[in-house]
mmCIF file of C-alpha atoms in Angstrom:
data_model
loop_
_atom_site.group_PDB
_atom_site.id
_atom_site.type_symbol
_atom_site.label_atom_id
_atom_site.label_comp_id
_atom_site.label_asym_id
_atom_site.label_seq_id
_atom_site.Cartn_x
_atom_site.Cartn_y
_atom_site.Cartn_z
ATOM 1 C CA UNK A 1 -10.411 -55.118 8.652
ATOM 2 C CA UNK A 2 -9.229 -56.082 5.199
ATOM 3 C CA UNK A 3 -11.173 -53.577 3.427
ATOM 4 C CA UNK A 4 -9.500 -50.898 5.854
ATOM 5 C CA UNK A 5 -6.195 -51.961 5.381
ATOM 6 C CA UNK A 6 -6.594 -52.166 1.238
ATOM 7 C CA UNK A 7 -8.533 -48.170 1.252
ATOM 8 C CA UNK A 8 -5.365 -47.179 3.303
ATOM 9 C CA UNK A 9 -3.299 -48.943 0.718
ATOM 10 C CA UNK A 10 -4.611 -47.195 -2.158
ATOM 11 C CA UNK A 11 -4.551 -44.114 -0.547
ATOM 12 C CA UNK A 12 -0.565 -44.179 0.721
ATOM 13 C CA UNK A 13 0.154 -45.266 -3.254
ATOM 14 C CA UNK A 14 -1.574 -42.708 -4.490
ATOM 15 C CA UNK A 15 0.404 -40.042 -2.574
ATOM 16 C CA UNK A 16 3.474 -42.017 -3.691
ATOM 17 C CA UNK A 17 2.506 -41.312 -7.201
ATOM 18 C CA UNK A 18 1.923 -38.311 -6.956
ATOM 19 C CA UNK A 19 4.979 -37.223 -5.996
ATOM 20 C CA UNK A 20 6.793 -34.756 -8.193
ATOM 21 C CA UNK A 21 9.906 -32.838 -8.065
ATOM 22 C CA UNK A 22 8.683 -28.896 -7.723
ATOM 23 C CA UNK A 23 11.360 -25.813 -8.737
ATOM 24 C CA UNK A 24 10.318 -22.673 -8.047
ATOM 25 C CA UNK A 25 11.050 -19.673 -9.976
ATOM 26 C CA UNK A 26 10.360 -16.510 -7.646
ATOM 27 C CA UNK A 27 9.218 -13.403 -10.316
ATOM 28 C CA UNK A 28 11.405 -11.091 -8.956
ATOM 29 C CA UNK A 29 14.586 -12.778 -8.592
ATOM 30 C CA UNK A 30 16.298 -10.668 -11.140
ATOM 31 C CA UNK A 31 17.005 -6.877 -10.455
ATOM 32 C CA UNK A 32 13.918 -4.478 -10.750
ATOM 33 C CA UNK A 33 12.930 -0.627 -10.637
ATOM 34 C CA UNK A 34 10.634 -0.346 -7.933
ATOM 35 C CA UNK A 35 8.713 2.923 -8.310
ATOM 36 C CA UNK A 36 6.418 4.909 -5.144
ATOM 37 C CA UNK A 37 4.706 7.645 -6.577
ATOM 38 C CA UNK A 38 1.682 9.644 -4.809
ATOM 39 C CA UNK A 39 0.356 13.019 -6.188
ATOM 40 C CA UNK A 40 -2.123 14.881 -4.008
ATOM 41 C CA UNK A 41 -3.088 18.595 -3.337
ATOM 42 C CA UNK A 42 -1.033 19.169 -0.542
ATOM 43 C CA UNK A 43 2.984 18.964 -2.104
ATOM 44 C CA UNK A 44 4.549 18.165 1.335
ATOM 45 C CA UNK A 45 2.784 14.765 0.961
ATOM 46 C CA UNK A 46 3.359 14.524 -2.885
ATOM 47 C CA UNK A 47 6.525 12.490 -3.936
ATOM 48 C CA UNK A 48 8.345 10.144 -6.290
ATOM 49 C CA UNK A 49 10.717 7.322 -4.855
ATOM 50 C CA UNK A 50 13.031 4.921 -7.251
ATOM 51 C CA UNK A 51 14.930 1.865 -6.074
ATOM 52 C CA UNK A 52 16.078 -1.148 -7.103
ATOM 53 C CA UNK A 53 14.940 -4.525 -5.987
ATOM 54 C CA UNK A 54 16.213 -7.369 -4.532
ATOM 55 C CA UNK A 55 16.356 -10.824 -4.957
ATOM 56 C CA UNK A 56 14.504 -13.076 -2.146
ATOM 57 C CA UNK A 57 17.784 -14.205 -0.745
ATOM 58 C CA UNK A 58 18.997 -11.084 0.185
ATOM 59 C CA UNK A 59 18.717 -8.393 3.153
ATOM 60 C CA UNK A 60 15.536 -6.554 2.766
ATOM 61 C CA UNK A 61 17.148 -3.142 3.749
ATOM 62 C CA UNK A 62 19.449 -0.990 1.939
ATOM 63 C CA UNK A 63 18.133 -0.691 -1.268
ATOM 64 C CA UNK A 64 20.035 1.415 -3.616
ATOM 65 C CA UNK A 65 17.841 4.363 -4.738
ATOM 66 C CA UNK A 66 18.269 5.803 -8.063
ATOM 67 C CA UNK A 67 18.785 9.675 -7.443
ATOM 68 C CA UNK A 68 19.857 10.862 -11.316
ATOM 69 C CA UNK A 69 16.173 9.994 -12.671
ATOM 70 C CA UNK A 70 14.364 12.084 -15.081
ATOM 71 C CA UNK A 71 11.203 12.678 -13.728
ATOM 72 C CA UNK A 72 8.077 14.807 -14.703
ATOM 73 C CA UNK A 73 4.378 14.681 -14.237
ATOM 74 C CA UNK A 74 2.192 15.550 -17.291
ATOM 75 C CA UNK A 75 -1.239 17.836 -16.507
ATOM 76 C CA UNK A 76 -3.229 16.176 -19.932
ATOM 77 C CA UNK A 77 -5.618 18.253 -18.721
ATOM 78 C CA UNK A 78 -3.877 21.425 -19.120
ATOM 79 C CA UNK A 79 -0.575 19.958 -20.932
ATOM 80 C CA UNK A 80 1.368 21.829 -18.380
ATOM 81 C CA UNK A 81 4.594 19.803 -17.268
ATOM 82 C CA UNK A 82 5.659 19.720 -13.508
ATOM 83 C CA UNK A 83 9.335 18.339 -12.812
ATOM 84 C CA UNK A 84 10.214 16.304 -9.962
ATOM 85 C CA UNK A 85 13.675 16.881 -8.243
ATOM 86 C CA UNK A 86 15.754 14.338 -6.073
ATOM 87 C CA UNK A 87 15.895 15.997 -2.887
ATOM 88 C CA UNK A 88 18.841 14.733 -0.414
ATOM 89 C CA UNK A 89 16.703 15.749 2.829
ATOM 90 C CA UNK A 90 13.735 13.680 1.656
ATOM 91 C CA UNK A 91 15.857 11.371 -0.298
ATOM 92 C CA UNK A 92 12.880 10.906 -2.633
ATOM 93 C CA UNK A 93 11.760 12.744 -5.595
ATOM 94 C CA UNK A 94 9.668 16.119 -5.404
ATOM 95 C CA UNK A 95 7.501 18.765 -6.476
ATOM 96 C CA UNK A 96 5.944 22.051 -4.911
ATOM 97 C CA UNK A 97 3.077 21.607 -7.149
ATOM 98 C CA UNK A 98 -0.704 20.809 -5.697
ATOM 99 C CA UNK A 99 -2.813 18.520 -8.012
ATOM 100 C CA UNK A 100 -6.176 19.660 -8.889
ATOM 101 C CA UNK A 101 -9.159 16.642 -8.424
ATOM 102 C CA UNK A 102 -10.698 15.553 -11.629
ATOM 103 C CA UNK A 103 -7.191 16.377 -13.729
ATOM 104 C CA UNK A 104 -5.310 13.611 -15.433
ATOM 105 C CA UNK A 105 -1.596 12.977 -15.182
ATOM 106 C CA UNK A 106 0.898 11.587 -16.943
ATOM 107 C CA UNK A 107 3.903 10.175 -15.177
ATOM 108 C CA UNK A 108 6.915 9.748 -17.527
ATOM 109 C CA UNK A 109 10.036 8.520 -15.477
ATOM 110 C CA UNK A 110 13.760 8.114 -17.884
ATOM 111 C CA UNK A 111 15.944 6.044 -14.764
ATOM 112 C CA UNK A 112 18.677 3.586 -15.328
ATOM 113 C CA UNK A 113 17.942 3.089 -19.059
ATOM 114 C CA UNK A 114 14.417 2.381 -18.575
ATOM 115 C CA UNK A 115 11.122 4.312 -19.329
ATOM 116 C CA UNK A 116 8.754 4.346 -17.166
ATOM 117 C CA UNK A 117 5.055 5.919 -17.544
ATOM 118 C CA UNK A 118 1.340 5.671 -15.527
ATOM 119 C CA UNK A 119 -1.613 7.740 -16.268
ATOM 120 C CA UNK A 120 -3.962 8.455 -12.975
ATOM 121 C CA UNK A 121 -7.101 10.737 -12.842
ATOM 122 C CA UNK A 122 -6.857 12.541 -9.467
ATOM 123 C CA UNK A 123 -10.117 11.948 -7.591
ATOM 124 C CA UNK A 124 -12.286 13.997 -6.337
ATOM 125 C CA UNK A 125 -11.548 14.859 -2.258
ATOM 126 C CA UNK A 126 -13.026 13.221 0.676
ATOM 127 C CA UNK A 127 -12.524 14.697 4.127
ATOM 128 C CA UNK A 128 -11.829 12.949 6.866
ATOM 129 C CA UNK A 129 -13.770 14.421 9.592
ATOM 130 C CA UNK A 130 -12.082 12.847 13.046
ATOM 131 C CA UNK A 131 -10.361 9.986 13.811
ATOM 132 C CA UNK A 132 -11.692 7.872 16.773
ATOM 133 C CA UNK A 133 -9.853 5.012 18.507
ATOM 134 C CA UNK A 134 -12.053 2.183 19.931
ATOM 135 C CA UNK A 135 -10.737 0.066 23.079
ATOM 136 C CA UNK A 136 -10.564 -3.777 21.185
ATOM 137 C CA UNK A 137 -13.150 -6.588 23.149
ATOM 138 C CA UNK A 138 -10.477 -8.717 23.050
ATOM 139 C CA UNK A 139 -7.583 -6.119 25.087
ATOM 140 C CA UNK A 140 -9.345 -3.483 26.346
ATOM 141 C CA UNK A 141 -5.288 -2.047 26.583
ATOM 142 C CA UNK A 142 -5.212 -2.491 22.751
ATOM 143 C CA UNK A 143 -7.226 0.313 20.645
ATOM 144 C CA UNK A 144 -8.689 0.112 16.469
ATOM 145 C CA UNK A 145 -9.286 3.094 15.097
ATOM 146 C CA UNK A 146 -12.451 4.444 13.272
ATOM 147 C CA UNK A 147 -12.503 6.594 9.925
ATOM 148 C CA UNK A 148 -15.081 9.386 10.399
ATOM 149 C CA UNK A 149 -16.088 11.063 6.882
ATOM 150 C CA UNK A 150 -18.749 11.642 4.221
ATOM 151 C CA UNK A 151 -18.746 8.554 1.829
ATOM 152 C CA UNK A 152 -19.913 9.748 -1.456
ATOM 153 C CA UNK A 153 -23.097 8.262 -1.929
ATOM 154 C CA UNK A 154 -24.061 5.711 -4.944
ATOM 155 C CA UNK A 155 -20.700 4.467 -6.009
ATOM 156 C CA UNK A 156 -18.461 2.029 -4.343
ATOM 157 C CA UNK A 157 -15.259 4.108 -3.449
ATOM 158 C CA UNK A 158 -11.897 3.001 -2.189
ATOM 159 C CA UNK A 159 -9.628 4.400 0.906
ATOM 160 C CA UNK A 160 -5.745 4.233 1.357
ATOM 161 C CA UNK A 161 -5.167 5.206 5.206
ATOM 162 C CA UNK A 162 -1.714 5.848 6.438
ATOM 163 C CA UNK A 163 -0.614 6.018 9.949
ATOM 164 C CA UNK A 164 2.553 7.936 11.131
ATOM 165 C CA UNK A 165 4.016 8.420 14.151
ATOM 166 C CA UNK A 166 3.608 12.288 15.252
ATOM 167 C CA UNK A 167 7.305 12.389 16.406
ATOM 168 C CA UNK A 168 9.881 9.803 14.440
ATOM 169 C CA UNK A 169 11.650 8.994 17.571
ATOM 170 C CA UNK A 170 9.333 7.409 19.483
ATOM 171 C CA UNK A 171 10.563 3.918 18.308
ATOM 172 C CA UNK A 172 6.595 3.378 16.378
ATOM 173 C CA UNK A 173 6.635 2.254 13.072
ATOM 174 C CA UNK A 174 4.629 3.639 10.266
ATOM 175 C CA UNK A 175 1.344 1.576 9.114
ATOM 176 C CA UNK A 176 -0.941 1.140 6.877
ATOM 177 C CA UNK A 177 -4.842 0.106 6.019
ATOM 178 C CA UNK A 178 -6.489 -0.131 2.414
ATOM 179 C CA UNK A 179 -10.469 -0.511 2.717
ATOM 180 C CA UNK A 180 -13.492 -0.399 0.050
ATOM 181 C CA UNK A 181 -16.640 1.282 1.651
ATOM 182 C CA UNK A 182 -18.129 -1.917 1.743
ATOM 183 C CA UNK A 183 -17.689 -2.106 5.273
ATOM 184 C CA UNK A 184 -18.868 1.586 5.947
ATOM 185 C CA UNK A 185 -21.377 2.243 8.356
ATOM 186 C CA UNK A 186 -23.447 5.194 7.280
ATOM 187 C CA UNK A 187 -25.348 5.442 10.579
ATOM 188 C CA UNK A 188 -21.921 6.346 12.327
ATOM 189 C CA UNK A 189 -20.542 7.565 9.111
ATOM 190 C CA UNK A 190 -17.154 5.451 9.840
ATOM 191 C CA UNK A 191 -15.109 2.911 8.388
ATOM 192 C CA UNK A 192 -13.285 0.860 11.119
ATOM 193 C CA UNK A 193 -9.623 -0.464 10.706
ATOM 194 C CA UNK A 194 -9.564 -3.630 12.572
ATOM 195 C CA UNK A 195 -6.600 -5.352 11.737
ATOM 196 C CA UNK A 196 -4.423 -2.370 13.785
ATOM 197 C CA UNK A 197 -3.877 -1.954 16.942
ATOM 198 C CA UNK A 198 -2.273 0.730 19.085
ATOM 199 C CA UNK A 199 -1.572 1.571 22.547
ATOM 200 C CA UNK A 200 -3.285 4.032 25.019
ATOM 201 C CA UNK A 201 -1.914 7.932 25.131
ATOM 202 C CA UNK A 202 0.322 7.169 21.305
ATOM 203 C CA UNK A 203 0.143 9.587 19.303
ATOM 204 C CA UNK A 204 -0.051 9.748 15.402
ATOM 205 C CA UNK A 205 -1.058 11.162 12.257
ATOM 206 C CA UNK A 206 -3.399 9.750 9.933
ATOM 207 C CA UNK A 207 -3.260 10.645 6.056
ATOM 208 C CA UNK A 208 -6.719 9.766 4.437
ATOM 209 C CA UNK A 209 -6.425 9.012 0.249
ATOM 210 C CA UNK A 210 -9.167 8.560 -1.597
ATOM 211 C CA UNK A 211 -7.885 6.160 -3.974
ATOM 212 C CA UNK A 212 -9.266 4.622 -7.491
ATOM 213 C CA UNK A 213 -9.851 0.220 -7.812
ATOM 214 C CA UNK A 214 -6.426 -0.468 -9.868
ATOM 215 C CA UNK A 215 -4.472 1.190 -7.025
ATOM 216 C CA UNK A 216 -6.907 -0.627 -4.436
ATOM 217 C CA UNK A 217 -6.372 -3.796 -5.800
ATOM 218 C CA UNK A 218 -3.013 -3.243 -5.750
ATOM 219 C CA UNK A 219 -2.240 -2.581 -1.775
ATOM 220 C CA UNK A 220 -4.565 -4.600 -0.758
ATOM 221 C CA UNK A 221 -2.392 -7.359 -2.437
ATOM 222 C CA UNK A 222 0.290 -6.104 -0.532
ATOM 223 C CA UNK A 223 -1.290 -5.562 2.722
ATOM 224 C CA UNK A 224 -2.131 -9.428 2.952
ATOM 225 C CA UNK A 225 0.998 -10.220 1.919
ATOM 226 C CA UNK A 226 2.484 -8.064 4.783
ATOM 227 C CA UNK A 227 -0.025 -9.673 7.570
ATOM 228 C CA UNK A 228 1.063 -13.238 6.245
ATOM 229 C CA UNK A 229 4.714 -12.912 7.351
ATOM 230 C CA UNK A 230 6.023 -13.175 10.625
ATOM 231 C CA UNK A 231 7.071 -9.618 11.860
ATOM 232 C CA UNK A 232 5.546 -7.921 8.774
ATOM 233 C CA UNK A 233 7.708 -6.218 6.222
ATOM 234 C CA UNK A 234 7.750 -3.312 4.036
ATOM 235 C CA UNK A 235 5.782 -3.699 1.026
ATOM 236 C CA UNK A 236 7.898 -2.629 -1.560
ATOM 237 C CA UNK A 237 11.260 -5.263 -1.074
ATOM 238 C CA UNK A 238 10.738 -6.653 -4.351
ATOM 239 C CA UNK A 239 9.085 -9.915 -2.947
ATOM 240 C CA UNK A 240 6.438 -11.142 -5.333
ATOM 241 C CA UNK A 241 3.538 -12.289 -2.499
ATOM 242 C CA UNK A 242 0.580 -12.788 -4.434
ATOM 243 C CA UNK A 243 1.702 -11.009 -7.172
ATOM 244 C CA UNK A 244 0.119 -7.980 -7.354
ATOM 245 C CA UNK A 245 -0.455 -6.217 -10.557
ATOM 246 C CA UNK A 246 1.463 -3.333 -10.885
ATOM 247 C CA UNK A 247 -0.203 0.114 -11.733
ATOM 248 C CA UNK A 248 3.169 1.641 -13.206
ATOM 249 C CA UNK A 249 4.387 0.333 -16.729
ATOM 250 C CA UNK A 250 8.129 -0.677 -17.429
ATOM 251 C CA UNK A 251 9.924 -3.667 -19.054
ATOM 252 C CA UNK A 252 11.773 -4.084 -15.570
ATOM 253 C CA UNK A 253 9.501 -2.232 -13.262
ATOM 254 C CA UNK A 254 7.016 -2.928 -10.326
ATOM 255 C CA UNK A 255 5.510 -0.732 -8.029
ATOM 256 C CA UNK A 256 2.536 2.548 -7.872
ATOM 257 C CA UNK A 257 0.953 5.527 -8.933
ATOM 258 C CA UNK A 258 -1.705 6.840 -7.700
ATOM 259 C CA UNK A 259 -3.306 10.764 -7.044
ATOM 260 C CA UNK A 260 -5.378 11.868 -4.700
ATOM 261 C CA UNK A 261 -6.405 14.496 -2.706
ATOM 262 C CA UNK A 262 -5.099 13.590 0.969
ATOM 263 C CA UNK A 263 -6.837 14.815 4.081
ATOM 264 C CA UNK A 264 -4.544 14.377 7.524
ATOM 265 C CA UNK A 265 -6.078 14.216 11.013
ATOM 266 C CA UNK A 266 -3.692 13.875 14.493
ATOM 267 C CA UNK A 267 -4.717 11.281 17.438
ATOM 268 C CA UNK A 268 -4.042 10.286 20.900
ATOM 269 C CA UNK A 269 -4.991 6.880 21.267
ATOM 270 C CA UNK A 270 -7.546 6.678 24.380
ATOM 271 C CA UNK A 271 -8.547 10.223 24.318
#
């Protein structure tokens, strides 16, 4: 009984002394650019978006955009220049210009006295096939969906999937699923999202991105950030969960760029 009472003894005065007084700095507590840039072949889907951050203590909606920003996309392939105009409907930055896979742009962004660049090699397409929704074990009401497409063969390849409602009204917010083909089943030839659910007779869009590792790394960063709060969020509110590394360069800038060809395929859940 003694030797009890003296183990829990020690161990109470060790917590005791370890005791320290912790201050936390949160990264993005001072004002940043934050910068959403996709290129792809199809220009509808192709845009540029500039805001500026907040700090953690503030509402996470609202952010002011920057709409006076200088920005162009650089072919180095061709050295042909394609500008990017704010568009009001859109309210986001844009272009009527397809990329071409296997060409390598330069983004150059001038915005609120910054400079902003990132250099992306479009990859090469992969076509999403059909999208196929799977009734869960757990809820047969709830439904995960399934990726049907070629994987290219030999090479360990990375997949941005966004999911849209087809009509903005319906009160369904817009999702998103970043996956290496690590998990890709080449007897079905599908890659299974099953951290999203949906409900029977929904319908939505999917847009398919073949993506490259920096840009991987990067949302998938953000994606467990997003499934670690309560409610979710929108990834790009300047808060720094797990700090993810940033594939656009500026002294005061966070955010991405990536191209891609984008492949987009409609669904009604259950059908």
């Amino acid at each position: 009984m003694k030797i009890k009472f003296f183990v829990l003894f020690i161990f109470l005065w060790l917590l005791n002394a370890c005791e320290k007084e912790v201050i936390l700095h949160p990264e993005n507590s001072e004002q940043k650019l934050s910068v959403e840039a996709m290129f792809t072949d199809f220009p509808v889907v192709s845009y540029v978006r500039i805001t500026k951050s907040k700090g953690i203590y503030e509402p996470i909606t609202n952010h002011e955009q920057i709409t006076d920003a200088d920005v162009n996309l650089i072919d180095l392939t061709t050295n042909d220049t394609i500008k990017f105009d704010y568009n009001t409907t859109t309210e986001n930055y844009k272009s009527s210009v397809p990329g071409i896979e296997n060409h390598t742009y330069l983004l150059d962004i001038t915005a609120d006295g910054q400079h902003i660049t990132a250099t992306q090699k479009m990859t090469s397409k992969v076509n999403l096939d059909r999208v196929i929704s799977v009734p869960s074990e757990d809820d047969p009401d709830l439904y995960y969906l399934k990726m049907q497409f070629d994987d290219p063969p030999g090479q360990e390849d990375y997949y941005l999937i966004i999911m849209q409602p087809q009509d903005p009204a319906s009160g369904l917010e817009s999702r998103f699923s970043v996956l290496s083909d690590m998990t890709y089943d080449s007897n079905e030839r599908t890659l299974s999202i099953t951290d999203e659910f949906f409900h029977k007779d929904e319908n939505w869009v999917v847009l398919f991105f073949h993506i490259d590792r920096k840009n991987f790394n990067y949302f998938q960063v953000i994606h467990r950030a997003m499934k670690s709060l309560v409610n979710g969020a929108h990834p790009f509110y300047g808060l720094s969960l797990g700090n993810p590394q940033a594939t656009v360069d500026g002294a005061e800038t966070f955010g991405y760029f990536f191209a891609s060809p984008v492949t987009a395929s409609p669904i009604r859940i259950g059908n």
